[in-house]
PDB file of C-alpha atoms and ligand atoms in Angstrom:
ATOM      1  CA  MET L1254     -60.240-150.516  50.183  1.00 95.00           C
ATOM      2  CA  ILE L1255     -62.618-151.909  47.593  1.00 97.00           C
ATOM      3  CA  VAL L1256     -61.383-151.562  44.015  1.00 97.00           C
ATOM      4  CA  VAL L1257     -64.121-151.233  41.400  1.00 98.00           C
ATOM      5  CA  LYS L1258     -63.065-152.662  38.028  1.00 98.00           C
ATOM      6  CA  THR L1259     -63.613-151.285  34.521  1.00 98.00           C
ATOM      7  CA  ALA L1260     -65.416-153.286  31.836  1.00 98.00           C
ATOM      8  CA  MET L1261     -62.090-154.045  30.177  1.00 98.00           C
ATOM      9  CA  GLU L1262     -60.572-155.273  33.417  1.00 98.00           C
ATOM     10  CA  ILE L1263     -63.592-157.477  34.061  1.00 98.00           C
ATOM     11  CA  GLY L1264     -63.147-158.856  30.545  1.00 98.00           C
ATOM     12  CA  ARG L1265     -59.629-159.973  31.486  1.00 98.00           C
ATOM     13  CA  ILE L1266     -60.855-161.653  34.669  1.00 98.00           C
ATOM     14  CA  ARG L1267     -63.598-163.294  32.628  1.00 98.00           C
ATOM     15  CA  GLU L1268     -61.060-164.805  30.194  1.00 97.00           C
ATOM     16  CA  ASN L1269     -59.134-166.238  33.122  1.00 98.00           C
ATOM     17  CA  GLY L1270     -62.412-167.438  34.610  1.00 98.00           C
ATOM     18  CA  ALA L1271     -63.219-169.432  31.474  1.00 98.00           C
ATOM     19  CA  LEU L1272     -59.831-171.108  31.761  1.00 98.00           C
ATOM     20  CA  VAL L1273     -60.485-171.896  35.446  1.00 98.00           C
ATOM     21  CA  ALA L1274     -63.819-173.486  34.439  1.00 98.00           C
ATOM     22  CA  GLU L1275     -62.138-175.633  31.783  1.00 98.00           C
ATOM     23  CA  VAL L1276     -59.478-176.772  34.233  1.00 98.00           C
ATOM     24  CA  LEU L1277     -62.149-177.686  36.804  1.00 98.00           C
ATOM     25  CA  ASP L1278     -64.104-179.599  34.134  1.00 98.00           C
ATOM     26  CA  ARG L1279     -61.008-181.636  33.315  1.00 98.00           C
ATOM     27  CA  LEU L1280     -60.123-182.258  36.950  1.00 98.00           C
ATOM     28  CA  GLY L1281     -63.709-183.332  37.616  1.00 98.00           C
ATOM     29  CA  GLU L1282     -63.377-185.940  34.883  1.00 98.00           C
ATOM     30  CA  ALA L1283     -60.066-187.105  36.351  1.00 98.00           C
ATOM     31  CA  VAL L1284     -61.487-187.571  39.860  1.00 98.00           C
ATOM     32  CA  GLN L1285     -61.973-191.306  40.379  1.00 98.00           C
ATOM     33  CA  PRO L1286     -60.932-194.010  42.819  1.00 98.00           C
ATOM     34  CA  GLY L1287     -57.160-194.638  42.700  1.00 98.00           C
ATOM     35  CA  VAL L1288     -56.137-191.145  41.582  1.00 98.00           C
ATOM     36  CA  THR L1289     -53.922-189.243  44.040  1.00 99.00           C
ATOM     37  CA  THR L1290     -54.422-185.582  44.867  1.00 99.00           C
ATOM     38  CA  ALA L1291     -50.859-185.007  43.592  1.00 99.00           C
ATOM     39  CA  ASP L1292     -52.011-186.393  40.217  1.00 98.00           C
ATOM     40  CA  LEU L1293     -54.766-183.770  40.195  1.00 99.00           C
ATOM     41  CA  ASP L1294     -52.266-181.043  41.085  1.00 99.00           C
ATOM     42  CA  ARG L1295     -49.981-182.020  38.187  1.00 98.00           C
ATOM     43  CA  MET L1296     -52.898-182.146  35.730  1.00 98.00           C
ATOM     44  CA  GLY L1297     -54.219-178.816  36.974  1.00 98.00           C
ATOM     45  CA  GLU L1298     -50.849-177.099  36.754  1.00 98.00           C
ATOM     46  CA  GLU L1299     -50.222-178.444  33.243  1.00 98.00           C
ATOM     47  CA  ALA L1300     -53.663-177.384  32.045  1.00 98.00           C
ATOM     48  CA  ILE L1301     -53.178-173.872  33.435  1.00 98.00           C
ATOM     49  CA  ARG L1302     -49.645-173.372  32.103  1.00 98.00           C
ATOM     50  CA  ALA L1303     -50.581-174.735  28.659  1.00 98.00           C
ATOM     51  CA  PHE L1304     -52.455-171.490  28.156  1.00 97.00           C
ATOM     52  CA  PRO L1305     -49.932-168.784  27.211  1.00 97.00           C
ATOM     53  CA  GLY L1306     -49.219-166.414  30.080  1.00 98.00           C
ATOM     54  CA  ALA L1307     -51.350-168.248  32.627  1.00 98.00           C
ATOM     55  CA  THR L1308     -49.952-169.322  35.996  1.00 98.00           C
ATOM     56  CA  PRO L1309     -51.583-170.933  39.044  1.00 98.00           C
ATOM     57  CA  SER L1310     -52.659-168.144  41.434  1.00 98.00           C
ATOM     58  CA  PHE L1311     -52.048-170.232  44.531  1.00 98.00           C
ATOM     59  CA  LYS L1312     -48.487-171.473  43.949  1.00 98.00           C
ATOM     60  CA  GLY L1313     -46.203-169.541  46.276  1.00 98.00           C
ATOM     61  CA  TYR L1314     -49.082-167.483  47.698  1.00 98.00           C
ATOM     62  CA  ASN L1315     -47.987-166.956  51.323  1.00 98.00           C
ATOM     63  CA  GLY L1316     -45.707-169.936  50.700  1.00 98.00           C
ATOM     64  CA  TYR L1317     -48.476-172.296  49.520  1.00 98.00           C
ATOM     65  CA  PRO L1318     -46.568-175.227  47.975  1.00 98.00           C
ATOM     66  CA  ALA L1319     -48.917-176.492  45.219  1.00 98.00           C
ATOM     67  CA  SER L1320     -50.862-175.258  42.192  1.00 98.00           C
ATOM     68  CA  ILE L1321     -54.369-176.205  43.337  1.00 99.00           C
ATOM     69  CA  CYS L1322     -56.034-177.103  46.648  1.00 99.00           C
ATOM     70  CA  THR L1323     -57.527-180.582  47.150  1.00 99.00           C
ATOM     71  CA  SER L1324     -59.539-181.097  50.342  1.00 99.00           C
ATOM     72  CA  VAL L1325     -60.860-184.607  51.011  1.00 99.00           C
ATOM     73  CA  ASN L1326     -63.891-185.544  53.184  1.00 98.00           C
ATOM     74  CA  ASP L1327     -63.480-183.755  56.559  1.00 98.00           C
ATOM     75  CA  GLU L1328     -60.972-181.317  55.050  1.00 99.00           C
ATOM     76  CA  VAL L1329     -62.724-178.005  54.398  1.00 98.00           C
ATOM     77  CA  VAL L1330     -60.294-176.048  52.210  1.00 98.00           C
ATOM     78  CA  HIS L1331     -56.571-175.507  51.507  1.00 98.00           C
ATOM     79  CA  GLY L1332     -55.716-179.230  51.444  1.00 98.00           C
ATOM     80  CA  ILE L1333     -52.228-179.675  49.987  1.00 98.00           C
ATOM     81  CA  PRO L1334     -52.115-182.257  47.179  1.00 98.00           C
ATOM     82  CA  SER L1335     -50.040-185.311  48.095  1.00 98.00           C
ATOM     83  CA  PRO L1336     -48.880-188.493  46.329  1.00 98.00           C
ATOM     84  CA  ARG L1337     -49.879-190.338  49.521  1.00 98.00           C
ATOM     85  CA  ARG L1338     -53.508-189.203  49.335  1.00 98.00           C
ATOM     86  CA  ARG L1339     -55.195-191.714  47.049  1.00 98.00           C
ATOM     87  CA  LEU L1340     -58.894-191.043  46.463  1.00 98.00           C
ATOM     88  CA  GLU L1341     -61.193-193.905  47.393  1.00 98.00           C
ATOM     89  CA  GLN L1342     -64.672-194.875  46.292  1.00 98.00           C
ATOM     90  CA  GLY L1343     -67.176-192.899  48.401  1.00 98.00           C
ATOM     91  CA  ASP L1344     -64.863-189.950  49.181  1.00 98.00           C
ATOM     92  CA  ILE L1345     -65.655-186.362  48.317  1.00 98.00           C
ATOM     93  CA  VAL L1346     -62.911-183.994  47.149  1.00 99.00           C
ATOM     94  CA  SER L1347     -63.035-180.215  46.926  1.00 99.00           C
ATOM     95  CA  VAL L1348     -60.863-178.864  44.138  1.00 99.00           C
ATOM     96  CA  ASP L1349     -59.965-175.164  44.213  1.00 99.00           C
ATOM     97  CA  VAL L1350     -58.322-173.527  41.180  1.00 99.00           C
ATOM     98  CA  GLY L1351     -57.013-170.001  40.656  1.00 98.00           C
ATOM     99  CA  VAL L1352     -55.505-168.577  37.466  1.00 98.00           C
ATOM    100  CA  HIS L1353     -53.366-165.465  37.113  1.00 98.00           C
ATOM    101  CA  ARG L1354     -52.821-163.937  33.695  1.00 98.00           C
ATOM    102  CA  ASN L1355     -52.293-160.419  32.335  1.00 96.00           C
ATOM    103  CA  GLY L1356     -52.185-159.130  35.917  1.00 98.00           C
ATOM    104  CA  TRP L1357     -55.588-160.482  36.968  1.00 98.00           C
ATOM    105  CA  HIS L1358     -56.854-163.418  39.032  1.00 98.00           C
ATOM    106  CA  ALA L1359     -59.921-165.673  38.816  1.00 98.00           C
ATOM    107  CA  ASP L1360     -60.804-168.239  41.497  1.00 98.00           C
ATOM    108  CA  SER L1361     -63.341-171.086  41.586  1.00 98.00           C
ATOM    109  CA  ALA L1362     -63.920-174.373  43.413  1.00 99.00           C
ATOM    110  CA  ARG L1363     -66.176-177.407  43.176  1.00 98.00           C
ATOM    111  CA  THR L1364     -66.597-180.499  45.326  1.00 99.00           C
ATOM    112  CA  PHE L1365     -66.666-183.769  43.386  1.00 98.00           C
ATOM    113  CA  PRO L1366     -67.902-187.216  44.417  1.00 98.00           C
ATOM    114  CA  VAL L1367     -65.414-190.076  44.039  1.00 98.00           C
ATOM    115  CA  GLY L1368     -67.434-192.859  42.454  1.00 98.00           C
ATOM    116  CA  GLU L1369     -70.788-193.431  44.159  1.00 97.00           C
ATOM    117  CA  ILE L1370     -71.309-191.492  47.384  1.00 98.00           C
ATOM    118  CA  ALA L1371     -73.731-191.983  50.262  1.00 96.00           C
ATOM    119  CA  GLY L1372     -76.981-190.016  50.538  1.00 97.00           C
ATOM    120  CA  GLU L1373     -75.837-187.499  53.133  1.00 97.00           C
ATOM    121  CA  SER L1374     -72.695-186.624  51.176  1.00 98.00           C
ATOM    122  CA  ARG L1375     -74.745-186.199  48.033  1.00 98.00           C
ATOM    123  CA  ARG L1376     -77.079-183.866  49.840  1.00 98.00           C
ATOM    124  CA  LEU L1377     -74.145-181.927  51.310  1.00 98.00           C
ATOM    125  CA  LEU L1378     -72.763-181.320  47.814  1.00 98.00           C
ATOM    126  CA  GLU L1379     -76.171-180.338  46.425  1.00 98.00           C
ATOM    127  CA  VAL L1380     -76.992-177.980  49.280  1.00 98.00           C
ATOM    128  CA  THR L1381     -73.553-176.299  49.231  1.00 98.00           C
ATOM    129  CA  GLU L1382     -73.785-175.665  45.489  1.00 98.00           C
ATOM    130  CA  GLU L1383     -77.317-174.311  45.980  1.00 98.00           C
ATOM    131  CA  CYS L1384     -75.952-172.035  48.721  1.00 98.00           C
ATOM    132  CA  LEU L1385     -73.481-170.601  46.213  1.00 98.00           C
ATOM    133  CA  TYR L1386     -76.229-169.837  43.667  1.00 98.00           C
ATOM    134  CA  ARG L1387     -78.611-168.477  46.298  1.00 98.00           C
ATOM    135  CA  GLY L1388     -75.872-166.136  47.473  1.00 98.00           C
ATOM    136  CA  ILE L1389     -75.119-165.012  43.925  1.00 98.00           C
ATOM    137  CA  ALA L1390     -78.846-164.418  43.312  1.00 98.00           C
ATOM    138  CA  GLU L1391     -78.762-161.688  45.988  1.00 98.00           C
ATOM    139  CA  ILE L1392     -76.099-159.696  44.147  1.00 98.00           C
ATOM    140  CA  ALA L1393     -77.165-156.406  42.535  1.00 98.00           C
ATOM    141  CA  PRO L1394     -76.072-152.771  42.809  1.00 98.00           C
ATOM    142  CA  GLY L1395     -77.318-151.136  45.992  1.00 98.00           C
ATOM    143  CA  ARG L1396     -77.941-154.453  47.753  1.00 98.00           C
ATOM    144  CA  PRO L1397     -76.322-154.953  51.161  1.00 98.00           C
ATOM    145  CA  LEU L1398     -73.700-157.693  51.376  1.00 98.00           C
ATOM    146  CA  GLY L1399     -75.485-159.108  54.434  1.00 98.00           C
ATOM    147  CA  ASP L1400     -78.314-160.303  52.173  1.00 98.00           C
ATOM    148  CA  LEU L1401     -75.903-162.549  50.269  1.00 98.00           C
ATOM    149  CA  SER L1402     -74.355-163.873  53.494  1.00 98.00           C
ATOM    150  CA  ALA L1403     -77.745-164.523  55.099  1.00 98.00           C
ATOM    151  CA  ALA L1404     -79.087-166.338  52.024  1.00 98.00           C
ATOM    152  CA  ILE L1405     -76.156-168.769  52.166  1.00 98.00           C
ATOM    153  CA  GLN L1406     -76.446-169.330  55.912  1.00 98.00           C
ATOM    154  CA  GLU L1407     -80.231-169.787  55.850  1.00 98.00           C
ATOM    155  CA  HIS L1408     -80.103-172.428  53.122  1.00 98.00           C
ATOM    156  CA  ALA L1409     -77.278-174.416  54.751  1.00 99.00           C
ATOM    157  CA  GLU L1410     -78.875-174.364  58.179  1.00 98.00           C
ATOM    158  CA  ALA L1411     -82.367-175.206  56.878  1.00 98.00           C
ATOM    159  CA  ALA L1412     -80.791-178.407  55.535  1.00 98.00           C
ATOM    160  CA  GLY L1413     -79.333-179.215  58.973  1.00 98.00           C
ATOM    161  CA  PHE L1414     -75.782-178.273  58.005  1.00 98.00           C
ATOM    162  CA  SER L1415     -73.515-175.493  59.315  1.00 98.00           C
ATOM    163  CA  VAL L1416     -71.405-172.805  57.653  1.00 98.00           C
ATOM    164  CA  VAL L1417     -67.750-172.228  58.478  1.00 98.00           C
ATOM    165  CA  ARG L1418     -67.089-168.839  60.106  1.00 98.00           C
ATOM    166  CA  GLU L1419     -63.304-168.697  60.191  1.00 97.00           C
ATOM    167  CA  LEU L1420     -62.948-168.472  56.420  1.00 98.00           C
ATOM    168  CA  VAL L1421     -64.778-166.118  54.111  1.00 98.00           C
ATOM    169  CA  GLY L1422     -65.093-165.196  50.456  1.00 98.00           C
ATOM    170  CA  HIS L1423     -63.290-162.109  49.206  1.00 98.00           C
ATOM    171  CA  GLY L1424     -62.886-159.390  46.654  1.00 98.00           C
ATOM    172  CA  ILE L1425     -60.569-160.420  43.817  1.00 98.00           C
ATOM    173  CA  GLY L1426     -58.765-158.663  40.976  1.00 98.00           C
ATOM    174  CA  ARG L1427     -55.115-157.708  40.711  1.00 98.00           C
ATOM    175  CA  HIS L1428     -54.723-159.526  44.023  1.00 98.00           C
ATOM    176  CA  LEU L1429     -56.134-162.948  44.882  1.00 98.00           C
ATOM    177  CA  HIS L1430     -57.593-161.612  48.115  1.00 98.00           C
ATOM    178  CA  GLU L1431     -58.953-158.076  48.165  1.00 98.00           C
ATOM    179  CA  ASP L1432     -61.597-156.249  50.182  1.00 98.00           C
ATOM    180  CA  PRO L1433     -64.356-156.790  51.015  1.00 98.00           C
ATOM    181  CA  GLN L1434     -64.594-159.969  53.060  1.00 98.00           C
ATOM    182  CA  VAL L1435     -67.624-162.011  51.993  1.00 98.00           C
ATOM    183  CA  PRO L1436     -68.864-164.067  54.980  1.00 98.00           C
ATOM    184  CA  ASN L1437     -71.154-167.056  54.538  1.00 98.00           C
ATOM    185  CA  TYR L1438     -73.225-166.009  57.546  1.00 98.00           C
ATOM    186  CA  GLY L1439     -74.849-162.693  58.351  1.00 98.00           C
ATOM    187  CA  THR L1440     -77.905-160.527  58.720  1.00 98.00           C
ATOM    188  CA  ARG L1441     -80.115-159.184  55.976  1.00 98.00           C
ATOM    189  CA  GLY L1442     -80.079-155.419  55.519  1.00 98.00           C
ATOM    190  CA  THR L1443     -76.586-155.024  56.988  1.00 98.00           C
ATOM    191  CA  GLY L1444     -73.115-154.583  55.542  1.00 98.00           C
ATOM    192  CA  LEU L1445     -71.703-152.610  52.672  1.00 98.00           C
ATOM    193  CA  ARG L1446     -73.775-151.885  49.593  1.00 98.00           C
ATOM    194  CA  LEU L1447     -72.667-153.533  46.383  1.00 98.00           C
ATOM    195  CA  ARG L1448     -71.687-151.411  43.395  1.00 98.00           C
ATOM    196  CA  ALA L1449     -71.433-152.277  39.723  1.00 98.00           C
ATOM    197  CA  GLY L1450     -67.859-153.233  38.856  1.00 98.00           C
ATOM    198  CA  MET L1451     -67.080-154.944  42.151  1.00 98.00           C
ATOM    199  CA  VAL L1452     -65.702-158.457  41.688  1.00 98.00           C
ATOM    200  CA  LEU L1453     -66.268-160.995  44.461  1.00 98.00           C
ATOM    201  CA  ALA L1454     -65.235-164.600  45.068  1.00 99.00           C
ATOM    202  CA  VAL L1455     -68.316-166.105  46.722  1.00 98.00           C
ATOM    203  CA  GLU L1456     -67.361-169.376  48.411  1.00 98.00           C
ATOM    204  CA  PRO L1457     -69.638-171.172  50.864  1.00 98.00           C
ATOM    205  CA  MET L1458     -67.912-173.826  52.979  1.00 98.00           C
ATOM    206  CA  VAL L1459     -70.581-176.057  54.524  1.00 99.00           C
ATOM    207  CA  ASN L1460     -70.075-178.783  57.143  1.00 98.00           C
ATOM    208  CA  ALA L1461     -72.370-181.775  57.606  1.00 98.00           C
ATOM    209  CA  GLY L1462     -71.808-181.488  61.385  1.00 98.00           C
ATOM    210  CA  THR L1463     -70.745-178.588  63.591  1.00 98.00           C
ATOM    211  CA  ALA L1464     -69.160-175.417  62.219  1.00 98.00           C
ATOM    212  CA  THR L1465     -65.902-175.608  64.176  1.00 98.00           C
ATOM    213  CA  VAL L1466     -62.700-176.102  62.200  1.00 98.00           C
ATOM    214  CA  GLU L1467     -58.993-176.468  62.965  1.00 98.00           C
ATOM    215  CA  THR L1468     -55.735-176.084  61.041  1.00 98.00           C
ATOM    216  CA  LEU L1469     -53.527-179.143  60.565  1.00 98.00           C
ATOM    217  CA  GLU L1470     -49.797-179.337  61.371  1.00 98.00           C
ATOM    218  CA  ASP L1471     -49.000-178.540  57.735  1.00 98.00           C
ATOM    219  CA  ASP L1472     -50.230-174.993  58.566  1.00 98.00           C
ATOM    220  CA  TRP L1473     -52.602-175.027  55.572  1.00 98.00           C
ATOM    221  CA  THR L1474     -55.214-177.765  55.638  1.00 98.00           C
ATOM    222  CA  ILE L1475     -58.423-176.728  57.402  1.00 98.00           C
ATOM    223  CA  ARG L1476     -60.438-179.639  58.801  1.00 98.00           C
ATOM    224  CA  THR L1477     -63.690-180.034  60.726  1.00 98.00           C
ATOM    225  CA  VAL L1478     -63.090-180.652  64.435  1.00 98.00           C
ATOM    226  CA  ASP L1479     -65.929-183.203  64.673  1.00 98.00           C
ATOM    227  CA  GLY L1480     -64.658-185.164  61.653  1.00 98.00           C
ATOM    228  CA  SER L1481     -67.819-184.474  59.657  1.00 98.00           C
ATOM    229  CA  ARG L1482     -67.560-183.962  55.915  1.00 98.00           C
ATOM    230  CA  SER L1483     -67.339-180.524  54.362  1.00 99.00           C
ATOM    231  CA  ALA L1484     -68.089-179.158  50.894  1.00 99.00           C
ATOM    232  CA  HIS L1485     -66.931-176.012  49.092  1.00 99.00           C
ATOM    233  CA  PHE L1486     -68.220-174.330  45.938  1.00 98.00           C
ATOM    234  CA  GLU L1487     -66.843-171.016  44.672  1.00 98.00           C
ATOM    235  CA  HIS L1488     -67.349-168.646  41.759  1.00 98.00           C
ATOM    236  CA  THR L1489     -65.783-165.325  40.873  1.00 98.00           C
ATOM    237  CA  VAL L1490     -68.715-162.989  40.198  1.00 98.00           C
ATOM    238  CA  THR L1491     -69.036-159.364  39.138  1.00 98.00           C
ATOM    239  CA  VAL L1492     -71.746-156.907  40.106  1.00 98.00           C
ATOM    240  CA  THR L1493     -73.394-155.620  36.911  1.00 98.00           C
ATOM    241  CA  LEU L1494     -75.887-152.784  36.402  1.00 97.00           C
ATOM    242  CA  GLU L1495     -78.711-155.340  36.329  1.00 96.00           C
ATOM    243  CA  GLY L1496     -77.506-157.865  38.881  1.00 98.00           C
ATOM    244  CA  SER L1497     -74.518-160.133  38.588  1.00 98.00           C
ATOM    245  CA  ARG L1498     -72.476-162.168  36.154  1.00 98.00           C
ATOM    246  CA  ILE L1499     -70.463-165.294  36.917  1.00 98.00           C
ATOM    247  CA  LEU L1500     -66.951-164.962  35.496  1.00 98.00           C
ATOM    248  CA  THR L1501     -65.701-168.498  36.224  1.00 98.00           C
ATOM    249  CA  SER L1502     -67.935-170.403  33.809  1.00 98.00           C
ATOM    250  CA  ALA L1503     -67.481-171.608  30.260  1.00 95.00           C
ATOM    251  CA  MET L1504     -67.892-168.884  27.661  1.00 86.00           C
ATOM    252  CA  GLU L1505     -71.376-168.927  26.153  1.00 72.00           C
ATOM    253  CA  PRO L1506     -72.203-168.414  22.500  1.00 64.00           C
ATOM    254  CA  VAL L1507     -73.134-164.819  21.779  1.00 60.00           C
ATOM    255  CA  THR L1508     -76.923-164.604  21.693  1.00 59.00           C
ATOM    256  CA  GLY L1509     -78.403-163.913  18.290  1.00 51.00           C
ATOM    257  CA  ALA L1510     -75.307-165.183  16.541  1.00 47.00           C
ATOM    258  CA  ARG L1511     -76.148-166.908  13.299  1.00 45.00           C
ATOM    259  CA  GLU L1512     -75.583-170.625  13.042  1.00 46.00           C
ATOM    260  CA  GLY L1513     -72.283-171.489  11.395  1.00 43.00           C
ATOM    261  CA  GLN L1514     -70.752-168.091  11.983  1.00 43.00           C
ATOM    262  CA  GLY L1515     -68.727-169.465  14.841  1.00 42.00           C
ATOM    263  CA  ALA L1516     -69.572-166.353  16.791  1.00 42.00           C
ATOM    264  CA  ARG L1517     -68.307-167.025  20.275  1.00 43.00           C
ATOM    265  CA  GLU L1518     -66.509-164.957  22.777  1.00 45.00           C
ATOM    266  CA  ALA L1519     -62.821-165.723  22.536  1.00 44.00           C
ATOM    267  CA  ALA L1520     -62.565-168.717  24.824  1.00 47.00           C
ATOM    268  CA  PRO L1521     -59.134-169.641  26.083  1.00 49.00           C
ATOM    269  CA  SER L1522     -59.048-173.255  24.972  1.00 48.00           C
ATOM    270  CA  ALA L1523     -57.109-174.718  27.824  1.00 44.00           C
ATOM    271  CA  ALA L1524     -54.765-177.402  26.825  1.00 40.00           C
ATOM    272  CA  ARG L1525     -56.185-180.694  25.895  1.00 35.00           C
ATOM    273  CA  ALA L1526     -52.821-182.316  26.480  1.00 35.00           C
TER     274      ALA L1526
HETATM  275  N1  LIG G2793     -59.965-170.099  46.963  1.00 77.29           N
HETATM  276  C1  LIG G2793     -59.048-170.129  48.066  1.00 77.29           C
HETATM  277  C2  LIG G2793     -59.118-168.840  48.809  1.00 77.29           C
HETATM  278  O1  LIG G2793     -59.634-167.890  48.280  1.00 77.29           O
HETATM  279  C3  LIG G2793     -57.699-170.509  47.635  1.00 77.29           C
HETATM  280  C4  LIG G2793     -56.536-169.914  48.312  1.00 77.29           C
HETATM  281  S1  LIG G2793     -55.348-171.097  48.492  1.00 77.29           S
HETATM  282  C5  LIG G2793     -53.924-170.283  48.737  1.00 77.29           C
HETATM  283  O2  LIG G2793     -58.714-168.730  49.941  1.00 77.29           O
HETATM  284  F1  LIG G2793     -52.998-171.131  48.799  1.00 77.29           F
HETATM  285  F2  LIG G2793     -53.710-169.496  47.743  1.00 77.29           F
HETATM  286  F3  LIG G2793     -54.017-169.570  49.826  1.00 77.29           F
HETATM  287 CO1  LIG G2794     -61.281-167.857  47.000  1.00 77.29          CO
END
């Protein structure tokens, strides 16, 4: 069942989304050679909890043991942060952050380079992020979900990469994972029609090699079978009357606001601890 949200409910998700964006900004700055993924988890959890009422969406979800997901190189998603996983120059790390507050979730991910990365990895990150925005560009009321899925798949495959099939994006709201499923592959003109007030987590997972993935013995980490690198970018997005709006970005100044009035949407200023 797809739950359509009211403007007020979307406002709550949007506040959480701004906090998610701030946390990802800070974690992106912290990503450098020598840092462990457990360090990132601690920083992420502290930054989330420093905001009153906010908790990490992932901790305890189906028994997930950490506050964020950190997936390195050939790990696709759901990597469990570990003090033994020290990031090295040339790695890539996908950082996935969810925040729950006031009964609502927001979910976003980015893949960061560790120091200088090789050309193919750079292209993988660029193309995967472009896939996310191309998918989002298809969102508008009345549009079939298959258009979004196809746009992501077409762009990844045109670059010589492949999209993961086993994991999909999702509706999000009072629950982290709601209907509908949002695949990163599909056929234009097919699938359910979007409606204003739907909130979707769009999250392309793109592999440099083949699409096949496997789950590690920890029962969480998803990895490419061929050992190729994988990237993941995710935004929580709502369908508006005109098109779409990304909820997991920094709050923007209100347009037309006069200089010096400090007119901004109330941004949760996540802990600068
Ligand atoms: N963004 C991921 C997802 O939607 C994060 C879930 S991690 C989990 O699947 F631990 F919460 F499952
Ligand atoms: Co998600």
